[in-house]
Short mmCIF file of C-alpha atoms in Angstrom, two decimals:
data_model
loop_
_atom_site.label_atom_id
_atom_site.label_comp_id
_atom_site.label_asym_id
_atom_site.label_seq_id
_atom_site.Cartn_x
_atom_site.Cartn_y
_atom_site.Cartn_z
CA GLY A 1 0.00 0.00 0.00
CA GLN A 2 0.88 3.65 -0.32
CA GLN A 3 3.44 4.67 2.32
CA VAL A 4 3.39 8.40 1.65
CA MET A 5 0.12 10.06 2.59
CA GLN A 6 -0.93 13.59 1.74
CA ILE A 7 -3.71 15.78 3.12
CA PRO A 8 -6.01 17.36 2.28
CA GLN A 9 -7.06 15.76 -0.99
CA TYR A 10 -8.76 18.95 -2.17
CA GLN A 11 -8.64 22.57 -1.08
CA HIS A 12 -10.72 25.49 -2.31
CA VAL A 13 -9.43 28.93 -1.37
CA GLN A 14 -10.28 32.50 -2.19
CA GLU A 15 -7.51 34.31 -4.04
CA GLY A 16 -5.26 35.93 -1.48
CA GLU A 17 -5.81 33.29 1.19
CA ASP A 18 -3.02 31.01 2.35
CA PHE A 19 -2.80 27.29 1.58
CA THR A 20 -0.97 24.39 3.20
CA THR A 21 -0.62 20.75 2.20
CA TYR A 22 0.89 18.10 4.46
CA CYS A 23 2.82 14.97 3.63
CA ASN A 24 3.39 12.07 6.03
CA SER A 25 5.41 8.89 5.68
CA SER A 26 5.25 5.79 7.83
CA THR A 27 9.03 5.42 7.51
CA THR A 28 12.01 7.74 7.46
CA LEU A 29 12.67 9.36 4.10
CA SER A 30 16.12 9.96 2.65
CA ASN A 31 14.78 13.15 1.06
CA ILE A 32 11.46 14.69 0.11
CA GLN A 33 10.56 16.28 -3.18
CA TRP A 34 7.61 18.44 -4.18
CA TYR A 35 6.02 18.61 -7.62
CA LYS A 36 3.27 20.69 -9.19
CA GLN A 37 0.95 19.43 -11.90
CA ARG A 38 -1.20 21.91 -13.75
CA PRO A 39 -4.58 20.65 -15.04
CA GLY A 40 -3.94 18.51 -18.12
CA GLY A 41 -0.19 18.70 -17.65
CA HIS A 42 2.60 16.62 -16.26
CA PRO A 43 4.29 16.87 -12.84
CA VAL A 44 7.04 19.48 -12.66
CA PHE A 45 9.72 19.44 -9.98
CA LEU A 46 9.60 22.28 -7.47
CA ILE A 47 12.17 21.49 -4.80
CA GLN A 48 14.06 18.84 -2.86
CA LEU A 49 14.67 18.84 0.90
CA VAL A 50 17.35 16.63 2.38
CA LYS A 51 18.24 17.72 5.91
CA SER A 52 16.22 17.15 9.05
CA GLY A 53 14.30 20.32 9.93
CA GLU A 54 15.20 21.98 6.62
CA VAL A 55 13.15 24.97 5.47
CA LYS A 56 13.34 26.38 1.95
CA LYS A 57 11.49 29.26 0.32
CA GLN A 58 10.63 30.01 -3.27
CA LYS A 59 8.90 33.41 -3.42
CA ARG A 60 5.47 32.74 -1.82
CA LEU A 61 6.12 29.01 -1.32
CA THR A 62 7.65 27.66 1.90
CA PHE A 63 8.72 24.04 2.19
CA GLN A 64 9.55 22.25 5.43
CA PHE A 65 11.04 18.85 6.22
CA GLY A 66 10.28 17.45 9.65
CA GLU A 67 12.89 16.78 12.29
CA ALA A 68 12.27 13.03 12.10
CA LYS A 69 12.32 13.14 8.27
CA LYS A 70 8.87 11.55 8.18
CA ASN A 71 6.77 14.56 7.31
CA SER A 72 6.84 17.66 5.19
CA SER A 73 4.65 20.60 4.33
CA LEU A 74 4.19 23.12 1.55
CA HIS A 75 2.73 26.49 2.44
CA ILE A 76 1.66 29.08 -0.12
CA THR A 77 1.14 32.62 1.08
CA ALA A 78 -1.50 34.79 -0.59
CA THR A 79 -2.57 32.36 -3.28
CA GLN A 80 -2.99 33.49 -6.87
CA THR A 81 -4.96 31.91 -9.71
CA THR A 82 -1.65 30.78 -11.20
CA ASP A 83 -1.18 28.49 -8.19
CA VAL A 84 -4.04 26.26 -9.36
CA GLY A 85 -2.99 22.64 -9.78
CA THR A 86 -2.20 19.48 -7.89
CA TYR A 87 0.77 19.45 -5.53
CA PHE A 88 2.53 16.17 -4.89
CA CYS A 89 5.15 15.20 -2.39
CA ALA A 90 7.46 12.30 -3.22
CA GLY A 91 10.05 10.43 -1.24
CA ARG A 92 11.99 7.25 -0.92
CA PRO A 93 10.68 5.39 2.15
CA GLY A 94 13.41 3.61 4.06
CA ASN A 95 12.11 0.11 3.29
CA ALA A 96 11.28 0.72 -0.37
CA GLY A 97 14.73 0.56 -1.94
CA ASN A 98 15.07 2.79 -4.94
CA MET A 99 11.37 3.45 -5.47
CA LEU A 100 10.31 7.09 -5.58
CA THR A 101 6.87 7.02 -3.98
CA PHE A 102 4.36 9.81 -4.49
CA GLY A 103 1.68 11.00 -2.14
CA GLY A 104 -1.89 11.15 -3.41
CA GLY A 105 -1.62 14.87 -4.11
CA THR A 106 -3.56 17.92 -3.00
CA ARG A 107 -5.64 19.61 -5.64
CA LEU A 108 -5.71 23.37 -5.11
CA MET A 109 -8.50 25.45 -6.58
CA VAL A 110 -8.34 29.23 -6.30
CA LYS A 111 -11.43 31.37 -6.70
CA PRO A 112 -10.70 34.85 -8.09
CA ASN B 1 17.02 19.45 -25.66
CA ALA B 2 13.94 17.22 -25.89
CA GLY B 3 14.00 15.91 -22.29
CA VAL B 4 11.61 12.97 -21.84
CA THR B 5 9.56 12.03 -24.89
CA GLN B 6 6.55 9.76 -24.68
CA THR B 7 4.58 8.33 -27.57
CA PRO B 8 1.75 8.07 -28.32
CA LYS B 9 -0.10 10.88 -26.55
CA PHE B 10 -3.47 9.15 -26.88
CA GLN B 11 -4.43 5.53 -27.50
CA VAL B 12 -7.61 3.50 -27.52
CA LEU B 13 -7.29 -0.26 -27.21
CA LYS B 14 -9.73 -3.11 -27.24
CA THR B 15 -9.69 -5.54 -24.34
CA GLY B 16 -7.08 -8.21 -24.95
CA GLN B 17 -4.92 -6.19 -27.32
CA SER B 18 -1.27 -5.59 -26.58
CA MET B 19 0.75 -2.47 -27.16
CA THR B 20 3.97 -0.71 -26.21
CA LEU B 21 4.21 2.78 -24.77
CA GLN B 22 7.48 4.38 -25.79
CA CYS B 23 9.68 6.53 -23.57
CA ALA B 24 12.99 8.09 -24.51
CA GLN B 25 15.23 10.57 -22.71
CA ASP B 26 18.26 12.41 -24.02
CA MET B 27 19.74 13.56 -20.71
CA ASN B 28 21.87 10.46 -20.06
CA HIS B 29 19.85 9.74 -16.93
CA GLU B 30 20.44 6.51 -15.08
CA TYR B 31 17.04 6.21 -13.42
CA MET B 32 13.83 5.78 -15.41
CA SER B 33 10.36 4.87 -14.24
CA TRP B 34 6.77 4.44 -15.30
CA TYR B 35 3.78 5.72 -13.30
CA ARG B 36 0.08 5.53 -13.82
CA GLN B 37 -2.22 8.28 -12.64
CA ASP B 38 -5.83 7.62 -11.81
CA PRO B 39 -8.30 10.12 -10.31
CA GLY B 40 -7.82 10.36 -6.55
CA MET B 41 -4.94 7.86 -6.57
CA GLY B 42 -1.99 10.09 -7.25
CA LEU B 43 0.95 8.60 -9.13
CA ARG B 44 1.58 4.92 -8.65
CA LEU B 45 4.87 3.34 -9.66
CA ILE B 46 4.61 0.49 -12.15
CA HIS B 47 8.24 -0.40 -12.94
CA TYR B 48 11.56 1.33 -12.68
CA SER B 49 15.15 0.93 -13.83
CA VAL B 50 18.40 2.10 -12.27
CA GLY B 51 20.41 1.54 -15.43
CA ALA B 52 20.62 -0.34 -18.72
CA GLY B 53 19.86 -4.01 -18.23
CA ILE B 54 18.35 -3.52 -14.76
CA THR B 55 14.63 -3.29 -14.05
CA ASP B 56 12.49 -3.81 -10.98
CA GLN B 57 8.84 -3.84 -10.00
CA GLY B 58 7.05 -0.94 -8.41
CA GLU B 59 3.75 -0.85 -6.55
CA VAL B 60 1.44 -1.98 -9.39
CA PRO B 61 3.45 -4.12 -11.87
CA ASN B 62 0.84 -6.73 -12.80
CA GLY B 63 -0.11 -6.71 -16.49
CA TYR B 64 2.95 -4.71 -17.54
CA ASN B 65 6.44 -5.58 -18.74
CA VAL B 66 9.49 -3.37 -19.21
CA SER B 67 13.01 -3.67 -20.55
CA ARG B 68 15.99 -1.33 -20.57
CA SER B 69 18.38 -2.30 -23.34
CA THR B 70 19.82 1.22 -23.64
CA THR B 71 20.24 4.16 -21.29
CA GLU B 72 17.90 6.26 -23.44
CA ASP B 73 14.85 4.02 -23.88
CA PHE B 74 12.44 2.46 -21.41
CA PRO B 75 9.35 1.03 -23.15
CA LEU B 76 6.31 -0.18 -21.24
CA ARG B 77 4.42 -3.16 -22.66
CA LEU B 78 0.81 -3.99 -21.94
CA LEU B 79 0.50 -7.71 -22.50
CA SER B 80 -3.27 -8.07 -22.72
CA ALA B 81 -5.09 -4.81 -22.14
CA ALA B 82 -7.92 -4.68 -19.61
CA PRO B 83 -10.39 -1.86 -18.83
CA SER B 84 -8.70 -1.49 -15.42
CA GLN B 85 -5.61 -0.28 -17.26
CA THR B 86 -7.43 2.80 -18.52
CA SER B 87 -5.29 5.57 -17.10
CA VAL B 88 -2.79 8.30 -17.83
CA TYR B 89 0.74 6.93 -18.01
CA PHE B 90 3.81 9.00 -17.25
CA CYS B 91 7.42 8.14 -17.88
CA ALA B 92 10.02 9.89 -15.73
CA SER B 93 13.79 9.98 -15.55
CA SER B 94 16.37 11.35 -13.14
CA TYR B 95 20.15 11.64 -13.16
CA THR B 96 20.43 9.31 -10.21
CA TRP B 97 18.24 7.78 -7.51
CA GLY B 98 20.14 7.91 -4.25
CA ILE B 99 22.08 10.69 -2.62
CA GLY B 100 22.19 13.98 -4.41
CA ASN B 101 19.88 15.72 -6.82
CA THR B 102 17.28 13.19 -7.86
CA GLU B 103 14.89 15.60 -9.55
CA ALA B 104 12.53 13.63 -11.79
CA PHE B 105 11.71 14.89 -15.28
CA PHE B 106 8.36 13.74 -16.62
CA GLY B 107 7.16 13.14 -20.13
CA GLN B 108 3.93 14.66 -21.39
CA GLY B 109 1.95 11.52 -20.61
CA THR B 110 -0.04 8.95 -22.59
CA ARG B 111 -3.79 8.85 -22.12
CA LEU B 112 -4.86 5.23 -22.61
CA THR B 113 -8.44 4.02 -22.85
CA VAL B 114 -9.24 0.31 -22.93
CA VAL B 115 -12.73 -0.55 -24.15
#
């Protein structure tokens, strides 16, 4: 079964509101990656976190990797309509060898 | 630089037919993989390869075969198509799979319908 879980599955926000998606793994991850998929498109890499407790920012996006390297979050400040899409986390669970396992994704919808 | 190229973009198959989804990358990446994406299920790994001549099963390998005779190509074969294999298929590649930058580059996807 899927070892990387993501919540929520869907999120509707008003433009300008903040948004957060959470990623949890049952096992320690060597690193965590985040991807964005626009409607009808393919996943595009956003960032990779490697260190315990790491925090990285990309303009309005803030990514965190938990101290135990089992969870991560993506926070978007003041959403815009261009943020619409599905956000996926992906990691290599400790007992899954070389498999890059994706979470189920959070679909973000932004109302103008 | 083409990146990851998948063909075809769309395909309709009848139950029981076989076909091969093509995937090629021109970035000299070691790691290649195939995912299927179904509504509400995210991306599920079918098969992956860490180099030419080496393949392994992912989460949902049944009904699919792969081979990796060259670094560039990683075709996915459906042996006998079933309606449950209706999905969007993505091929992805990355420079490596372990320590370091393992950013995955995805192809445009193949939308497969089995009737």
